[in-house]
mmCIF file of C-alpha atoms in Angstrom:
data_model
loop_
_atom_site.group_PDB
_atom_site.id
_atom_site.type_symbol
_atom_site.label_atom_id
_atom_site.label_comp_id
_atom_site.label_asym_id
_atom_site.label_seq_id
_atom_site.Cartn_x
_atom_site.Cartn_y
_atom_site.Cartn_z
ATOM 1 C CA MET P 833 -44.385 105.762 26.929
ATOM 2 C CA ASP P 834 -42.732 108.476 28.667
ATOM 3 C CA LEU P 835 -39.027 108.884 27.345
ATOM 4 C CA ASN P 836 -36.047 109.771 29.428
ATOM 5 C CA TYR P 837 -33.329 111.471 27.911
ATOM 6 C CA SER P 838 -30.343 113.630 28.390
ATOM 7 C CA VAL P 839 -29.043 116.303 26.544
ATOM 8 C CA ILE P 840 -25.461 117.149 25.686
ATOM 9 C CA TYR P 841 -25.132 120.982 23.846
ATOM 10 C CA SER P 842 -22.613 121.666 21.724
ATOM 11 C CA ASN P 843 -21.727 123.908 18.500
ATOM 12 C CA ARG P 844 -23.010 121.680 16.324
ATOM 13 C CA LYS P 845 -25.123 122.945 13.857
ATOM 14 C CA LYS P 846 -27.841 120.355 13.829
ATOM 15 C CA LEU P 847 -29.727 118.011 16.388
ATOM 16 C CA SER P 848 -29.227 114.419 16.481
ATOM 17 C CA ILE P 849 -30.699 111.760 18.611
ATOM 18 C CA THR P 850 -28.916 108.203 19.784
ATOM 19 C CA VAL P 851 -29.526 105.171 21.366
ATOM 20 C CA GLU P 852 -26.790 104.062 23.276
ATOM 21 C CA ARG P 853 -26.416 100.573 24.143
ATOM 22 C CA ASP P 854 -27.109 100.479 27.493
ATOM 23 C CA ARG P 855 -30.773 101.673 26.205
ATOM 24 C CA SER P 856 -29.994 105.409 27.134
ATOM 25 C CA ILE P 857 -31.279 108.068 25.022
ATOM 26 C CA VAL P 858 -28.946 110.735 24.097
ATOM 27 C CA VAL P 859 -29.839 114.203 22.180
ATOM 28 C CA ARG P 860 -26.959 116.441 21.202
ATOM 29 C CA ALA P 861 -28.639 119.811 20.196
ATOM 30 C CA PRO P 862 -26.842 122.804 19.164
ATOM 31 C CA GLU P 863 -26.170 125.865 22.073
ATOM 32 C CA GLY P 864 -29.784 127.684 22.495
ATOM 33 C CA THR P 865 -32.196 125.203 21.487
ATOM 34 C CA SER P 866 -35.122 125.416 23.759
ATOM 35 C CA PRO P 867 -36.302 122.678 26.112
ATOM 36 C CA GLU P 868 -39.475 122.748 24.418
ATOM 37 C CA LYS P 869 -38.266 121.955 20.604
ATOM 38 C CA ILE P 870 -35.796 119.312 21.890
ATOM 39 C CA GLN P 871 -38.800 118.122 23.740
ATOM 40 C CA SER P 872 -41.447 117.777 20.627
ATOM 41 C CA ILE P 873 -38.851 116.177 18.120
ATOM 42 C CA VAL P 874 -38.163 113.600 20.949
ATOM 43 C CA GLU P 875 -41.930 113.234 20.568
ATOM 44 C CA SER P 876 -42.278 112.909 17.264
ATOM 45 C CA LYS P 877 -39.184 110.374 17.221
ATOM 46 C CA LYS P 878 -41.242 108.303 19.963
ATOM 47 C CA GLN P 879 -41.934 105.028 17.438
ATOM 48 C CA TRP P 880 -38.417 105.277 15.948
ATOM 49 C CA LEU P 881 -36.951 105.228 19.941
ATOM 50 C CA PHE P 882 -39.363 102.696 21.249
ATOM 51 C CA GLU P 883 -37.777 100.216 18.473
ATOM 52 C CA LYS P 884 -34.480 101.612 19.160
ATOM 53 C CA THR P 885 -34.646 100.832 22.700
ATOM 54 C CA HIS P 886 -36.255 97.115 22.261
ATOM 55 C CA HIS P 887 -33.575 96.347 19.889
ATOM 56 C CA PRO P 888 -31.621 93.072 20.897
ATOM 57 C CA GLN P 889 -28.724 94.702 20.573
ATOM 58 C CA LYS P 890 -29.872 97.144 23.017
ATOM 59 C CA TYR P 891 -29.952 95.629 27.261
ATOM 60 C CA VAL P 892 -29.729 97.032 30.399
ATOM 61 C CA SER P 893 -27.421 96.086 33.377
ATOM 62 C CA LEU P 894 -26.364 92.785 31.226
ATOM 63 C CA PRO P 895 -22.704 91.551 32.924
ATOM 64 C CA HIS P 896 -19.247 91.963 30.957
ATOM 65 C CA PRO P 897 -17.961 88.617 30.352
ATOM 66 C CA PRO P 898 -15.308 88.115 32.825
ATOM 67 C CA GLY P 899 -11.273 89.036 31.508
ATOM 68 C CA LYS P 900 -9.550 85.995 30.789
ATOM 69 C CA GLU P 901 -6.906 85.056 33.122
ATOM 70 C CA LEU P 902 -3.130 84.083 31.820
ATOM 71 C CA VAL P 903 -2.960 80.637 32.031
ATOM 72 C CA ASN P 904 -2.041 77.993 29.363
ATOM 73 C CA GLY P 905 -4.770 76.677 26.932
ATOM 74 C CA GLU P 906 -6.983 79.891 27.703
ATOM 75 C CA SER P 907 -7.952 81.435 24.538
ATOM 76 C CA ILE P 908 -8.488 84.850 23.667
ATOM 77 C CA LEU P 909 -10.393 86.655 20.543
ATOM 78 C CA TYR P 910 -8.368 88.606 18.225
ATOM 79 C CA LEU P 911 -9.574 89.894 14.768
ATOM 80 C CA GLY P 912 -12.793 87.425 15.256
ATOM 81 C CA ARG P 913 -10.989 84.163 16.397
ATOM 82 C CA TYR P 914 -9.837 82.580 19.139
ATOM 83 C CA TYR P 915 -6.030 82.231 19.879
ATOM 84 C CA ARG P 916 -4.718 79.959 22.694
ATOM 85 C CA MET P 917 -2.070 81.502 25.690
ATOM 86 C CA GLU P 918 1.000 79.393 26.038
ATOM 87 C CA LEU P 919 3.230 80.382 28.901
ATOM 88 C CA VAL P 920 6.602 81.002 27.893
ATOM 89 C CA ASP P 921 10.209 81.017 30.032
ATOM 90 C CA SER P 922 11.625 83.864 27.408
ATOM 91 C CA SER P 923 11.850 87.516 28.808
ATOM 92 C CA GLY P 924 10.113 90.776 26.855
ATOM 93 C CA ASP P 925 7.036 91.306 25.308
ATOM 94 C CA ILE P 926 4.186 89.592 24.763
ATOM 95 C CA ARG P 927 4.204 88.000 21.246
ATOM 96 C CA PHE P 928 1.696 86.393 18.849
ATOM 97 C CA HIS P 929 2.029 83.939 16.025
ATOM 98 C CA ASN P 930 -1.246 82.082 15.546
ATOM 99 C CA ARG P 931 -1.038 81.768 19.341
ATOM 100 C CA PHE P 932 -0.171 84.071 22.128
ATOM 101 C CA PHE P 933 2.972 83.738 23.939
ATOM 102 C CA ILE P 934 3.042 84.853 27.132
ATOM 103 C CA PRO P 935 6.133 85.317 29.584
ATOM 104 C CA LYS P 936 5.906 84.250 32.691
ATOM 105 C CA ALA P 937 7.123 87.590 33.723
ATOM 106 C CA VAL P 938 4.262 89.623 32.987
ATOM 107 C CA VAL P 939 1.798 86.972 34.806
ATOM 108 C CA PRO P 940 1.742 89.039 37.491
ATOM 109 C CA PHE P 941 0.427 92.092 35.640
ATOM 110 C CA GLY P 942 -2.086 89.735 34.346
ATOM 111 C CA ARG P 943 -5.151 91.200 32.122
ATOM 112 C CA ARG P 944 -3.289 95.114 32.541
ATOM 113 C CA ALA P 945 -0.195 93.636 29.875
ATOM 114 C CA LEU P 946 -2.782 92.115 27.602
ATOM 115 C CA ARG P 947 -4.517 95.491 27.368
ATOM 116 C CA ARG P 948 -1.535 97.286 26.839
ATOM 117 C CA TRP P 949 -0.469 94.750 24.044
ATOM 118 C CA PHE P 950 -4.242 94.883 22.588
ATOM 119 C CA LYS P 951 -4.551 98.833 22.697
ATOM 120 C CA LYS P 952 -0.966 98.741 20.512
ATOM 121 C CA ARG P 953 -2.110 96.272 18.299
ATOM 122 C CA ALA P 954 -5.257 98.495 17.614
ATOM 123 C CA GLU P 955 -3.405 101.582 17.076
ATOM 124 C CA GLU P 956 -1.438 99.543 14.379
ATOM 125 C CA LYS P 957 -3.991 97.919 12.484
ATOM 126 C CA ILE P 958 -6.874 100.079 12.515
ATOM 127 C CA ASN P 959 -5.163 103.941 12.002
ATOM 128 C CA PRO P 960 -4.199 102.649 8.754
ATOM 129 C CA ARG P 961 -7.443 101.664 7.810
ATOM 130 C CA VAL P 962 -9.188 105.172 8.953
ATOM 131 C CA GLU P 963 -6.492 106.493 6.517
ATOM 132 C CA HIS P 964 -7.423 104.239 3.131
ATOM 133 C CA TYR P 965 -11.120 104.921 3.989
ATOM 134 C CA SER P 966 -11.023 108.659 4.564
ATOM 135 C CA LYS P 967 -9.052 109.187 1.510
ATOM 136 C CA SER P 968 -11.796 106.965 -0.059
ATOM 137 C CA LEU P 969 -14.518 109.075 1.218
ATOM 138 C CA GLY P 970 -12.921 111.882 0.234
ATOM 139 C CA VAL P 971 -13.057 113.775 3.509
ATOM 140 C CA GLU P 972 -10.963 115.069 6.491
ATOM 141 C CA TYR P 973 -11.031 114.297 10.230
ATOM 142 C CA ASN P 974 -8.992 116.333 12.971
ATOM 143 C CA LEU P 975 -7.689 113.916 15.496
ATOM 144 C CA LEU P 976 -8.070 110.125 15.773
ATOM 145 C CA ASN P 977 -8.493 108.790 19.381
ATOM 146 C CA MET P 978 -8.828 105.345 20.696
ATOM 147 C CA THR P 979 -11.501 105.305 23.340
ATOM 148 C CA ASN P 980 -12.358 103.071 26.663
ATOM 149 C CA SER P 981 -15.952 103.494 26.202
ATOM 150 C CA LYS P 982 -18.221 100.518 27.587
ATOM 151 C CA TYR P 983 -21.212 100.707 25.073
ATOM 152 C CA ARG P 984 -19.930 102.785 22.183
ATOM 153 C CA TRP P 985 -17.443 101.055 19.548
ATOM 154 C CA GLY P 986 -17.190 104.648 17.501
ATOM 155 C CA SER P 987 -18.150 108.357 17.500
ATOM 156 C CA CYS P 988 -17.450 111.514 15.407
ATOM 157 C CA SER P 989 -17.195 114.367 17.537
ATOM 158 C CA THR P 990 -18.823 118.260 16.187
ATOM 159 C CA LYS P 991 -14.952 119.251 16.068
ATOM 160 C CA ASP P 992 -14.607 116.428 13.687
ATOM 161 C CA ASN P 993 -12.739 114.195 16.032
ATOM 162 C CA LEU P 994 -12.795 110.207 15.446
ATOM 163 C CA ASN P 995 -13.264 108.342 18.343
ATOM 164 C CA LEU P 996 -12.599 104.477 18.279
ATOM 165 C CA ASN P 997 -13.094 101.844 20.851
ATOM 166 C CA TRP P 998 -9.708 99.535 20.707
ATOM 167 C CA ARG P 999 -11.621 97.090 22.195
ATOM 168 C CA LEU P 1000 -12.864 96.894 18.225
ATOM 169 C CA ILE P 1001 -9.371 95.196 17.522
ATOM 170 C CA LYS P 1002 -10.929 91.291 18.680
ATOM 171 C CA ALA P 1003 -13.634 92.123 16.246
ATOM 172 C CA PRO P 1004 -13.027 90.614 12.252
ATOM 173 C CA MET P 1005 -11.434 93.330 10.267
ATOM 174 C CA PHE P 1006 -14.644 93.572 8.498
ATOM 175 C CA VAL P 1007 -16.679 94.634 11.276
ATOM 176 C CA ILE P 1008 -13.602 97.472 12.166
ATOM 177 C CA ASP P 1009 -13.547 98.339 8.868
ATOM 178 C CA TYR P 1010 -17.782 99.274 8.862
ATOM 179 C CA ILE P 1011 -17.240 100.666 12.256
ATOM 180 C CA ILE P 1012 -14.679 103.234 10.757
ATOM 181 C CA VAL P 1013 -16.906 104.106 8.023
ATOM 182 C CA HIS P 1014 -19.965 104.766 9.779
ATOM 183 C CA GLU P 1015 -17.979 106.911 11.615
ATOM 184 C CA LEU P 1016 -16.599 108.765 8.942
ATOM 185 C CA ALA P 1017 -19.454 108.983 6.592
ATOM 186 C CA HIS P 1018 -21.345 111.083 9.472
ATOM 187 C CA LEU P 1019 -18.618 113.403 8.293
ATOM 188 C CA ILE P 1020 -21.077 113.736 5.333
ATOM 189 C CA GLU P 1021 -24.235 113.242 6.469
ATOM 190 C CA GLY P 1022 -24.625 113.858 9.996
ATOM 191 C CA ASN P 1023 -27.513 111.445 10.634
ATOM 192 C CA HIS P 1024 -28.682 107.768 9.709
ATOM 193 C CA THR P 1025 -30.819 108.704 6.261
ATOM 194 C CA PRO P 1026 -30.622 107.000 3.566
ATOM 195 C CA ARG P 1027 -27.909 108.993 2.015
ATOM 196 C CA PHE P 1028 -25.864 107.974 4.749
ATOM 197 C CA TRP P 1029 -26.511 104.187 4.488
ATOM 198 C CA ASN P 1030 -25.867 104.548 0.759
ATOM 199 C CA ILE P 1031 -22.818 105.977 1.420
ATOM 200 C CA VAL P 1032 -21.591 103.401 4.020
ATOM 201 C CA ARG P 1033 -22.593 100.638 1.515
ATOM 202 C CA ALA P 1034 -20.834 101.792 -0.963
ATOM 203 C CA GLN P 1035 -17.841 101.535 0.762
ATOM 204 C CA VAL P 1036 -18.566 97.934 2.731
ATOM 205 C CA ALA P 1037 -19.599 95.244 0.959
ATOM 206 C CA ASP P 1038 -20.329 93.023 4.247
ATOM 207 C CA LEU P 1039 -22.271 95.936 5.614
ATOM 208 C CA ASP P 1040 -24.963 93.453 6.698
ATOM 209 C CA LYS P 1041 -22.716 90.736 7.773
ATOM 210 C CA ALA P 1042 -20.923 93.353 9.890
ATOM 211 C CA LYS P 1043 -24.138 94.351 11.682
ATOM 212 C CA LYS P 1044 -25.231 90.751 12.475
ATOM 213 C CA TRP P 1045 -21.757 89.987 13.578
ATOM 214 C CA LEU P 1046 -22.040 93.009 15.598
ATOM 215 C CA ARG P 1047 -25.566 91.842 16.744
ATOM 216 C CA GLU P 1048 -24.399 88.246 17.915
ATOM 217 C CA ASN P 1049 -21.103 89.012 19.098
ATOM 218 C CA GLY P 1050 -21.097 92.477 20.111
ATOM 219 C CA GLN P 1051 -20.917 91.692 24.202
ATOM 220 C CA LEU P 1052 -17.435 89.794 23.467
ATOM 221 C CA LEU P 1053 -15.970 92.981 22.912
ATOM 222 C CA GLU P 1054 -16.793 94.694 26.288
ATOM 223 C CA SER P 1055 -14.232 92.625 28.408
ATOM 224 C CA ASP P 1056 -11.125 94.371 28.970
ATOM 225 C CA ILE P 1057 -9.474 91.281 26.910
#
């Protein structure tokens, strides 16, 4: 099996290999690491990479689900459940109370208006969970960024910046907690070692349930709304 991969150099101390949801292989290596050494490490991980790139959660060129139109009765995924939309004559912002109340004035702005609402909710609900788990794990991160990545729910940079996808707000809270802990745990253990998974499992009682939800429903998160 020939392995195609891209290499990102940085001031990190250890080399890591990840398989993105589009099956691409990314090697993150310390500055100055020779291509020969990288190739050797990738070759040593060939069986693991084969299994990862053929995992059912990974896929190539799978169309993203279409975004929702702002019409009465249409449903939207939010925190793991679908809620109906109701167009209302009132002015102002989108409101949520067991359903989405969409002012008719924002309908022309369509998905853009809903994206703004979702991104704001993501910051309101996810940021406090990050604070909670960072204290529980005894770690400190630099910056928290809400990203717009198509294939990554979260990442932790070499500068200890935590990056989380705003689309996570569509997932159940136990899934959001898992992603948060997963990334924060990388501040303790850079690779997915047994120690890493022990750290995550100690914080997330629903770890297996969360991973199963993402396997079965991850594609649903990838549309803009």
